[in-house]
Amino acid sequence: QPQLAESGGGSVESGGTLTLSCAASRYNVSGYNLGWFRQAPGKEREGVAAITSEGSTTYAPSVVGRFTITRDNAKNTHYLEMTNLKLDDTATYRCAALWGRLTAARALDMMTRGDGGYWGRGTQVTVSS
């Protein structure tokens, strides 16, 4: 089964940019749906973005126009570029991989609920004013 490892988290001022990476090992994830979700203390888990194996994407309304999810199958890695970061983006971000012929929205929902698939351990993103 794939193992996923996030990197790229950190502290940034409001309006700044961070790019998260999720590297998969032990297994080729080129056929998987890949995504990101986040959870802040005291808040529910929130799906952020997903990309299917065919390249279709979906985003949470709160990040549309600011976040971009991409994948590089040659590197077995997917990314989340986050621009114009806001205080509310502060959270632990986890990446996920899910097998199946799904729409991006369905994949993101399943990943976020833990309905199958694989998760990384998370990386902290802290946005300050």
PDB file of C-alpha atoms in Angstrom:
ATOM      1  CA  GLN A   1       0.000   0.000   0.000  1.00  0.00           C
ATOM      2  CA  PRO A   2       1.189   3.558  -0.650  1.00  0.00           C
ATOM      3  CA  GLN A   3       2.843   5.593   2.050  1.00  0.00           C
ATOM      4  CA  LEU A   4       2.392   9.329   1.844  1.00  0.00           C
ATOM      5  CA  ALA A   5       4.613  12.010   3.338  1.00  0.00           C
ATOM      6  CA  GLU A   6       3.848  15.721   3.372  1.00  0.00           C
ATOM      7  CA  SER A   7       6.362  18.527   3.374  1.00  0.00           C
ATOM      8  CA  GLY A   8       6.380  22.268   2.885  1.00  0.00           C
ATOM      9  CA  GLY A   9       4.338  23.423   5.831  1.00  0.00           C
ATOM     10  CA  GLY A  10       5.426  26.291   8.025  1.00  0.00           C
ATOM     11  CA  SER A  11       4.587  29.738   9.273  1.00  0.00           C
ATOM     12  CA  VAL A  12       3.695  32.567   6.930  1.00  0.00           C
ATOM     13  CA  GLU A  13       2.153  35.989   7.194  1.00  0.00           C
ATOM     14  CA  SER A  14      -1.316  36.675   5.924  1.00  0.00           C
ATOM     15  CA  GLY A  15      -1.235  37.154   2.177  1.00  0.00           C
ATOM     16  CA  GLY A  16       1.784  34.924   1.781  1.00  0.00           C
ATOM     17  CA  THR A  17       2.349  31.760  -0.239  1.00  0.00           C
ATOM     18  CA  LEU A  18       3.252  28.185   0.635  1.00  0.00           C
ATOM     19  CA  THR A  19       3.451  25.070  -1.479  1.00  0.00           C
ATOM     20  CA  LEU A  20       2.851  21.702   0.128  1.00  0.00           C
ATOM     21  CA  SER A  21       4.179  18.483  -1.358  1.00  0.00           C
ATOM     22  CA  CYS A  22       3.004  14.928  -0.845  1.00  0.00           C
ATOM     23  CA  ALA A  23       5.412  12.228  -1.921  1.00  0.00           C
ATOM     24  CA  ALA A  24       4.173   8.677  -2.267  1.00  0.00           C
ATOM     25  CA  SER A  25       6.420   5.700  -1.753  1.00  0.00           C
ATOM     26  CA  ARG A  26       6.178   1.928  -1.978  1.00  0.00           C
ATOM     27  CA  TYR A  27       3.531   2.188  -4.661  1.00  0.00           C
ATOM     28  CA  ASN A  28       2.865   4.051  -7.889  1.00  0.00           C
ATOM     29  CA  VAL A  29      -0.096   6.368  -7.339  1.00  0.00           C
ATOM     30  CA  SER A  30      -0.464   7.572 -10.920  1.00  0.00           C
ATOM     31  CA  GLY A  31      -3.852   5.844 -11.139  1.00  0.00           C
ATOM     32  CA  TYR A  32      -5.127   7.211  -7.843  1.00  0.00           C
ATOM     33  CA  ASN A  33      -7.220  10.202  -6.983  1.00  0.00           C
ATOM     34  CA  LEU A  34      -5.061  12.511  -4.876  1.00  0.00           C
ATOM     35  CA  GLY A  35      -6.075  15.236  -2.495  1.00  0.00           C
ATOM     36  CA  TRP A  36      -5.644  17.413   0.546  1.00  0.00           C
ATOM     37  CA  PHE A  37      -7.759  18.043   3.581  1.00  0.00           C
ATOM     38  CA  ARG A  38      -7.165  20.060   6.722  1.00  0.00           C
ATOM     39  CA  GLN A  39      -8.224  20.287  10.322  1.00  0.00           C
ATOM     40  CA  ALA A  40      -7.806  23.116  12.771  1.00  0.00           C
ATOM     41  CA  PRO A  41      -8.176  22.728  16.538  1.00  0.00           C
ATOM     42  CA  GLY A  42     -11.839  22.693  17.504  1.00  0.00           C
ATOM     43  CA  LYS A  43     -12.998  22.573  13.904  1.00  0.00           C
ATOM     44  CA  GLU A  44     -14.275  19.824  11.683  1.00  0.00           C
ATOM     45  CA  ARG A  45     -12.094  18.228   9.074  1.00  0.00           C
ATOM     46  CA  GLU A  46     -12.420  20.052   5.764  1.00  0.00           C
ATOM     47  CA  GLY A  47     -11.670  18.783   2.310  1.00  0.00           C
ATOM     48  CA  VAL A  48      -9.480  21.309   0.505  1.00  0.00           C
ATOM     49  CA  ALA A  49      -8.748  20.013  -2.994  1.00  0.00           C
ATOM     50  CA  ALA A  50      -8.571  16.864  -5.049  1.00  0.00           C
ATOM     51  CA  ILE A  51      -7.336  15.809  -8.467  1.00  0.00           C
ATOM     52  CA  THR A  52      -8.337  12.659 -10.299  1.00  0.00           C
ATOM     53  CA  SER A  53      -5.989  10.430 -12.229  1.00  0.00           C
ATOM     54  CA  GLU A  54      -7.277  12.143 -15.377  1.00  0.00           C
ATOM     55  CA  GLY A  55      -6.548  15.614 -14.035  1.00  0.00           C
ATOM     56  CA  SER A  56      -9.997  16.828 -13.044  1.00  0.00           C
ATOM     57  CA  THR A  57      -9.908  19.016  -9.966  1.00  0.00           C
ATOM     58  CA  THR A  58     -12.209  20.286  -7.247  1.00  0.00           C
ATOM     59  CA  TYR A  59     -11.742  22.814  -4.475  1.00  0.00           C
ATOM     60  CA  ALA A  60     -13.450  23.859  -1.292  1.00  0.00           C
ATOM     61  CA  PRO A  61     -15.306  27.143  -1.848  1.00  0.00           C
ATOM     62  CA  SER A  62     -13.104  28.842   0.733  1.00  0.00           C
ATOM     63  CA  VAL A  63      -9.950  28.254  -1.307  1.00  0.00           C
ATOM     64  CA  VAL A  64     -11.171  28.697  -4.883  1.00  0.00           C
ATOM     65  CA  GLY A  65      -8.939  31.135  -6.708  1.00  0.00           C
ATOM     66  CA  ARG A  66      -6.224  30.898  -4.061  1.00  0.00           C
ATOM     67  CA  PHE A  67      -5.157  27.227  -3.951  1.00  0.00           C
ATOM     68  CA  THR A  68      -4.062  25.016  -6.828  1.00  0.00           C
ATOM     69  CA  ILE A  69      -3.632  21.265  -6.737  1.00  0.00           C
ATOM     70  CA  THR A  70      -1.336  19.570  -9.216  1.00  0.00           C
ATOM     71  CA  ARG A  71       0.278  16.189  -9.642  1.00  0.00           C
ATOM     72  CA  ASP A  72       3.520  14.940 -11.121  1.00  0.00           C
ATOM     73  CA  ASN A  73       3.144  11.257 -11.849  1.00  0.00           C
ATOM     74  CA  ALA A  74       6.782  10.924 -12.844  1.00  0.00           C
ATOM     75  CA  LYS A  75       7.734  11.977  -9.310  1.00  0.00           C
ATOM     76  CA  ASN A  76       4.847  10.157  -7.638  1.00  0.00           C
ATOM     77  CA  THR A  77       4.069  13.434  -5.927  1.00  0.00           C
ATOM     78  CA  HIS A  78       1.209  15.874  -5.717  1.00  0.00           C
ATOM     79  CA  TYR A  79       1.233  19.467  -4.614  1.00  0.00           C
ATOM     80  CA  LEU A  80      -0.936  22.161  -3.128  1.00  0.00           C
ATOM     81  CA  GLU A  81       0.081  25.700  -3.971  1.00  0.00           C
ATOM     82  CA  MET A  82      -1.517  28.090  -1.519  1.00  0.00           C
ATOM     83  CA  THR A  83      -1.519  31.799  -2.263  1.00  0.00           C
ATOM     84  CA  ASN A  84      -3.040  34.794  -0.515  1.00  0.00           C
ATOM     85  CA  LEU A  85      -3.137  32.808   2.685  1.00  0.00           C
ATOM     86  CA  LYS A  86      -5.606  33.883   5.347  1.00  0.00           C
ATOM     87  CA  LEU A  87      -5.719  33.398   9.094  1.00  0.00           C
ATOM     88  CA  ASP A  88      -8.488  30.832   8.641  1.00  0.00           C
ATOM     89  CA  ASP A  89      -6.165  28.664   6.567  1.00  0.00           C
ATOM     90  CA  THR A  90      -4.220  27.796   9.704  1.00  0.00           C
ATOM     91  CA  ALA A  91      -4.547  24.036  10.173  1.00  0.00           C
ATOM     92  CA  THR A  92      -2.832  20.705   9.911  1.00  0.00           C
ATOM     93  CA  TYR A  93      -2.900  19.683   6.260  1.00  0.00           C
ATOM     94  CA  ARG A  94      -2.904  16.041   5.294  1.00  0.00           C
ATOM     95  CA  CYS A  95      -2.631  14.511   1.881  1.00  0.00           C
ATOM     96  CA  ALA A  96      -4.549  11.495   0.716  1.00  0.00           C
ATOM     97  CA  ALA A  97      -4.711   8.956  -2.077  1.00  0.00           C
ATOM     98  CA  LEU A  98      -7.806   7.016  -3.053  1.00  0.00           C
ATOM     99  CA  TRP A  99      -8.290   4.405  -5.717  1.00  0.00           C
ATOM    100  CA  GLY A 100     -11.401   4.391  -7.834  1.00  0.00           C
ATOM    101  CA  ARG A 101     -13.097   5.861 -10.864  1.00  0.00           C
ATOM    102  CA  LEU A 102     -14.626   8.832  -9.113  1.00  0.00           C
ATOM    103  CA  THR A 103     -15.406  12.452  -9.741  1.00  0.00           C
ATOM    104  CA  ALA A 104     -12.995  14.793  -8.023  1.00  0.00           C
ATOM    105  CA  ALA A 105     -15.712  15.971  -5.671  1.00  0.00           C
ATOM    106  CA  ARG A 106     -16.667  12.445  -4.661  1.00  0.00           C
ATOM    107  CA  ALA A 107     -13.026  11.534  -4.166  1.00  0.00           C
ATOM    108  CA  LEU A 108     -12.440  14.552  -1.944  1.00  0.00           C
ATOM    109  CA  ASP A 109     -15.481  13.763   0.139  1.00  0.00           C
ATOM    110  CA  MET A 110     -14.409  10.152   0.642  1.00  0.00           C
ATOM    111  CA  MET A 111     -10.820  11.087   1.438  1.00  0.00           C
ATOM    112  CA  THR A 112     -11.908  13.653   3.995  1.00  0.00           C
ATOM    113  CA  ARG A 113     -14.268  11.219   5.720  1.00  0.00           C
ATOM    114  CA  GLY A 114     -11.648   8.492   5.726  1.00  0.00           C
ATOM    115  CA  ASP A 115     -13.817   6.290   3.542  1.00  0.00           C
ATOM    116  CA  GLY A 116     -10.990   4.246   2.151  1.00  0.00           C
ATOM    117  CA  GLY A 117      -7.627   5.311   0.799  1.00  0.00           C
ATOM    118  CA  TYR A 118      -4.427   6.368   2.463  1.00  0.00           C
ATOM    119  CA  TRP A 119      -3.394   9.461   4.423  1.00  0.00           C
ATOM    120  CA  GLY A 120      -0.155  11.160   5.235  1.00  0.00           C
ATOM    121  CA  ARG A 121       0.655  12.210   8.793  1.00  0.00           C
ATOM    122  CA  GLY A 122       0.165  15.891   8.187  1.00  0.00           C
ATOM    123  CA  THR A 123       2.068  19.141   8.048  1.00  0.00           C
ATOM    124  CA  GLN A 124       1.252  22.275  10.000  1.00  0.00           C
ATOM    125  CA  VAL A 125       0.444  25.538   8.268  1.00  0.00           C
ATOM    126  CA  THR A 126       0.237  28.611  10.465  1.00  0.00           C
ATOM    127  CA  VAL A 127      -0.844  31.964   9.078  1.00  0.00           C
ATOM    128  CA  SER A 128      -0.252  35.041  11.192  1.00  0.00           C
ATOM    129  CA  SER A 129      -1.320  38.647  10.809  1.00  0.00           C
TER     130      SER A 129
END
